Amino acid sequence: METARAAWRRLEPVHAMIYFAPEARRRYANLGLSGRAGYFTSRSAAFGPASADLVISTFYNFHPECVRKAVDGAWDTTTPQQVLDARYAAAGEALRRAGIHEFPHLDEVLALTRRAADAAREHAQGRPLFAAHAALSWPQEPVLQLWHAQTLLRESAETAKSRAC
């Protein structure tokens, strides 16, 4: 258990940075998404054009009105594929800016992380965000493969916790 926690502490920032990276905000804004719309649509885009009700039920730890305000009308201005493309492009830019692509053990970390993400597929029940992201194709670039693997692990392990909007 301690090994799993240590791995999570080191790798969670690889995924979580997307929610704070200026590259993501800029790319979402270019699609007509502002504020929380970028967060909710980018994280739920793997579902396709998900309704606010679906996102509310999946993101049960956020206040429903916060989610509804962010998602209502979002798919009128962009498509899920455009949002996914923007999210991956932003993740790649931000991770390269941080120097992840120069990490000396990237191949080893990627292999282990991808192996863990693939193993998590056997326990996808009750994890709709994980299942949706697991259905996406693996990116070609190693930095994005690491980000995708960590996204899968994060969505697989996501637990109920209260979050303010």
mmCIF file of C-alpha atoms in Angstrom:
data_model
loop_
_atom_site.group_PDB
_atom_site.id
_atom_site.type_symbol
_atom_site.label_atom_id
_atom_site.label_comp_id
_atom_site.label_asym_id
_atom_site.label_seq_id
_atom_site.Cartn_x
_atom_site.Cartn_y
_atom_site.Cartn_z
ATOM 1 C CA MET A 1 0.000 0.000 0.000
ATOM 2 C CA GLU A 2 2.845 2.395 0.829
ATOM 3 C CA THR A 3 4.375 1.795 -2.624
ATOM 4 C CA ALA A 4 1.062 2.641 -4.280
ATOM 5 C CA ARG A 5 0.763 5.862 -2.268
ATOM 6 C CA ALA A 6 4.320 6.875 -3.112
ATOM 7 C CA ALA A 7 3.703 6.244 -6.809
ATOM 8 C CA TRP A 8 0.470 8.246 -6.677
ATOM 9 C CA ARG A 9 2.205 11.200 -4.945
ATOM 10 C CA ARG A 10 4.849 11.291 -7.644
ATOM 11 C CA LEU A 11 2.617 10.739 -10.664
ATOM 12 C CA GLU A 12 -0.626 12.551 -9.776
ATOM 13 C CA PRO A 13 0.925 15.909 -10.768
ATOM 14 C CA VAL A 14 1.561 14.479 -14.258
ATOM 15 C CA HIS A 15 -2.193 14.320 -14.743
ATOM 16 C CA ALA A 16 -3.513 17.049 -12.451
ATOM 17 C CA MET A 17 -1.459 19.828 -14.006
ATOM 18 C CA ILE A 18 -3.959 19.907 -16.892
ATOM 19 C CA TYR A 19 -6.521 21.576 -14.618
ATOM 20 C CA PHE A 20 -4.178 24.504 -13.929
ATOM 21 C CA ALA A 21 -2.007 24.762 -17.040
ATOM 22 C CA PRO A 22 -2.318 28.002 -19.004
ATOM 23 C CA GLU A 23 -1.996 25.926 -22.186
ATOM 24 C CA ALA A 24 -5.292 24.219 -21.355
ATOM 25 C CA ARG A 25 -7.154 27.424 -20.510
ATOM 26 C CA ARG A 26 -5.954 28.993 -23.756
ATOM 27 C CA ARG A 27 -6.926 26.021 -25.899
ATOM 28 C CA TYR A 28 -10.354 25.686 -24.270
ATOM 29 C CA ALA A 29 -10.965 29.419 -24.690
ATOM 30 C CA ASN A 30 -10.139 29.031 -28.396
ATOM 31 C CA LEU A 31 -13.014 26.534 -28.531
ATOM 32 C CA GLY A 32 -15.404 28.966 -26.833
ATOM 33 C CA LEU A 33 -15.145 27.377 -23.387
ATOM 34 C CA SER A 34 -14.423 29.515 -20.367
ATOM 35 C CA GLY A 35 -14.244 29.046 -16.626
ATOM 36 C CA ARG A 36 -15.373 25.663 -15.366
ATOM 37 C CA ALA A 37 -16.662 24.671 -18.813
ATOM 38 C CA GLY A 38 -13.121 23.710 -19.826
ATOM 39 C CA TYR A 39 -12.717 21.473 -16.782
ATOM 40 C CA PHE A 40 -16.028 19.646 -17.027
ATOM 41 C CA THR A 41 -16.118 19.267 -20.803
ATOM 42 C CA SER A 42 -12.484 18.202 -21.085
ATOM 43 C CA ARG A 43 -12.806 15.584 -18.392
ATOM 44 C CA SER A 44 -16.143 14.272 -19.717
ATOM 45 C CA ALA A 45 -15.474 14.584 -23.483
ATOM 46 C CA ALA A 46 -14.577 10.887 -23.640
ATOM 47 C CA PHE A 47 -18.323 10.224 -23.149
ATOM 48 C CA GLY A 48 -19.166 12.126 -26.337
ATOM 49 C CA PRO A 49 -21.556 15.113 -26.135
ATOM 50 C CA ALA A 50 -22.633 14.318 -22.574
ATOM 51 C CA SER A 51 -25.656 16.097 -21.190
ATOM 52 C CA ALA A 52 -25.378 18.180 -18.056
ATOM 53 C CA ASP A 53 -27.387 15.506 -16.229
ATOM 54 C CA LEU A 54 -24.897 12.787 -17.186
ATOM 55 C CA VAL A 55 -21.951 14.924 -16.100
ATOM 56 C CA ILE A 56 -23.731 15.830 -12.851
ATOM 57 C CA SER A 57 -24.362 12.156 -12.091
ATOM 58 C CA THR A 58 -20.763 11.232 -12.903
ATOM 59 C CA PHE A 59 -19.188 14.199 -11.110
ATOM 60 C CA TYR A 60 -21.398 13.606 -8.087
ATOM 61 C CA ASN A 61 -19.007 15.342 -5.736
ATOM 62 C CA PHE A 62 -19.532 18.754 -7.365
ATOM 63 C CA HIS A 63 -22.548 20.936 -6.783
ATOM 64 C CA PRO A 64 -25.061 20.145 -9.565
ATOM 65 C CA GLU A 65 -25.726 23.779 -10.466
ATOM 66 C CA CYS A 66 -22.013 24.434 -10.873
ATOM 67 C CA VAL A 67 -21.791 21.546 -13.340
ATOM 68 C CA ARG A 68 -24.990 22.530 -15.147
ATOM 69 C CA LYS A 69 -23.796 26.120 -15.674
ATOM 70 C CA ALA A 70 -20.503 24.848 -17.052
ATOM 71 C CA VAL A 71 -21.889 22.152 -19.363
ATOM 72 C CA ASP A 72 -25.187 23.590 -20.657
ATOM 73 C CA GLY A 73 -24.559 24.855 -24.151
ATOM 74 C CA ALA A 74 -20.920 23.767 -24.290
ATOM 75 C CA TRP A 75 -21.553 21.239 -27.054
ATOM 76 C CA ASP A 76 -23.224 23.975 -29.114
ATOM 77 C CA THR A 77 -19.834 25.686 -29.532
ATOM 78 C CA THR A 78 -17.467 22.732 -29.918
ATOM 79 C CA THR A 79 -17.327 18.958 -30.219
ATOM 80 C CA PRO A 80 -16.043 16.340 -27.801
ATOM 81 C CA GLN A 81 -13.268 15.413 -30.245
ATOM 82 C CA GLN A 82 -12.123 19.036 -30.485
ATOM 83 C CA VAL A 83 -12.040 19.228 -26.685
ATOM 84 C CA LEU A 84 -10.113 15.952 -26.407
ATOM 85 C CA ASP A 85 -7.645 17.151 -29.045
ATOM 86 C CA ALA A 86 -7.196 20.448 -27.183
ATOM 87 C CA ARG A 87 -6.735 18.620 -23.878
ATOM 88 C CA TYR A 88 -4.051 16.297 -25.225
ATOM 89 C CA ALA A 89 -2.276 19.130 -27.052
ATOM 90 C CA ALA A 90 -2.290 21.238 -23.890
ATOM 91 C CA ALA A 91 -1.052 18.311 -21.796
ATOM 92 C CA GLY A 92 1.799 17.703 -24.212
ATOM 93 C CA GLU A 93 2.781 21.380 -24.272
ATOM 94 C CA ALA A 94 2.664 21.726 -20.496
ATOM 95 C CA LEU A 95 4.574 18.508 -19.808
ATOM 96 C CA ARG A 96 7.264 19.371 -22.351
ATOM 97 C CA ARG A 97 7.516 22.856 -20.812
ATOM 98 C CA ALA A 98 8.083 21.131 -17.464
ATOM 99 C CA GLY A 99 10.800 18.943 -19.002
ATOM 100 C CA ILE A 100 9.069 15.572 -18.563
ATOM 101 C CA HIS A 101 10.211 14.510 -22.032
ATOM 102 C CA GLU A 102 13.828 14.785 -20.808
ATOM 103 C CA PHE A 103 13.286 12.641 -17.717
ATOM 104 C CA PRO A 104 16.049 9.994 -17.837
ATOM 105 C CA HIS A 105 13.763 7.104 -16.807
ATOM 106 C CA LEU A 106 10.701 8.095 -18.849
ATOM 107 C CA ASP A 107 10.554 4.799 -20.755
ATOM 108 C CA GLU A 108 10.668 2.755 -17.546
ATOM 109 C CA VAL A 109 8.075 4.914 -15.775
ATOM 110 C CA LEU A 110 5.856 4.813 -18.856
ATOM 111 C CA ALA A 111 6.082 1.009 -19.099
ATOM 112 C CA LEU A 112 5.149 0.545 -15.440
ATOM 113 C CA THR A 113 2.384 3.136 -15.531
ATOM 114 C CA ARG A 114 0.893 1.717 -18.702
ATOM 115 C CA ARG A 115 1.029 -1.782 -17.230
ATOM 116 C CA ALA A 116 -0.849 -0.552 -14.150
ATOM 117 C CA ALA A 117 -3.402 1.276 -16.302
ATOM 118 C CA ASP A 118 -3.975 -1.831 -18.422
ATOM 119 C CA ALA A 119 -4.422 -3.926 -15.259
ATOM 120 C CA ALA A 120 -7.012 -1.441 -13.977
ATOM 121 C CA ARG A 121 -9.224 -2.297 -16.987
ATOM 122 C CA GLU A 122 -10.143 -5.516 -15.205
ATOM 123 C CA HIS A 123 -11.812 -3.471 -12.456
ATOM 124 C CA ALA A 124 -13.670 -0.805 -14.451
ATOM 125 C CA GLN A 125 -17.095 -1.488 -12.952
ATOM 126 C CA GLY A 126 -18.525 1.589 -11.255
ATOM 127 C CA ARG A 127 -15.882 3.836 -12.819
ATOM 128 C CA PRO A 128 -17.539 5.443 -15.855
ATOM 129 C CA LEU A 129 -14.879 8.129 -16.386
ATOM 130 C CA PHE A 130 -12.176 5.482 -16.324
ATOM 131 C CA ALA A 131 -14.084 3.292 -18.781
ATOM 132 C CA ALA A 132 -14.694 6.192 -21.161
ATOM 133 C CA HIS A 133 -11.038 7.244 -21.152
ATOM 134 C CA ALA A 134 -9.863 3.628 -21.378
ATOM 135 C CA ALA A 135 -11.842 3.319 -24.632
ATOM 136 C CA LEU A 136 -9.781 6.128 -26.211
ATOM 137 C CA SER A 137 -6.795 5.242 -28.380
ATOM 138 C CA TRP A 138 -3.372 5.459 -26.802
ATOM 139 C CA PRO A 139 -1.445 8.514 -28.013
ATOM 140 C CA GLN A 140 1.756 7.981 -29.995
ATOM 141 C CA GLU A 141 4.043 10.399 -28.145
ATOM 142 C CA PRO A 142 5.638 8.939 -24.967
ATOM 143 C CA VAL A 143 4.876 12.053 -22.886
ATOM 144 C CA LEU A 144 1.215 11.807 -23.851
ATOM 145 C CA GLN A 145 1.199 8.064 -23.246
ATOM 146 C CA LEU A 146 2.389 8.741 -19.706
ATOM 147 C CA TRP A 147 -0.275 11.420 -19.281
ATOM 148 C CA HIS A 148 -2.995 9.108 -20.641
ATOM 149 C CA ALA A 149 -1.866 6.248 -18.393
ATOM 150 C CA GLN A 150 -1.914 8.507 -15.365
ATOM 151 C CA THR A 151 -5.337 9.823 -16.390
ATOM 152 C CA LEU A 152 -6.607 6.243 -16.437
ATOM 153 C CA LEU A 153 -5.090 5.477 -13.053
ATOM 154 C CA ARG A 154 -6.550 8.667 -11.594
ATOM 155 C CA GLU A 155 -10.034 7.978 -12.932
ATOM 156 C CA SER A 156 -9.791 4.372 -11.797
ATOM 157 C CA ALA A 157 -8.910 5.380 -8.253
ATOM 158 C CA GLU A 158 -11.145 8.453 -7.980
ATOM 159 C CA THR A 159 -13.034 8.280 -4.723
ATOM 160 C CA ALA A 160 -15.960 10.171 -3.338
ATOM 161 C CA LYS A 161 -14.829 13.401 -1.822
ATOM 162 C CA SER A 162 -16.629 16.670 -1.511
ATOM 163 C CA ARG A 163 -15.457 19.482 -3.723
ATOM 164 C CA ALA A 164 -16.592 23.058 -3.846
ATOM 165 C CA CYS A 165 -17.121 24.689 -7.185
#
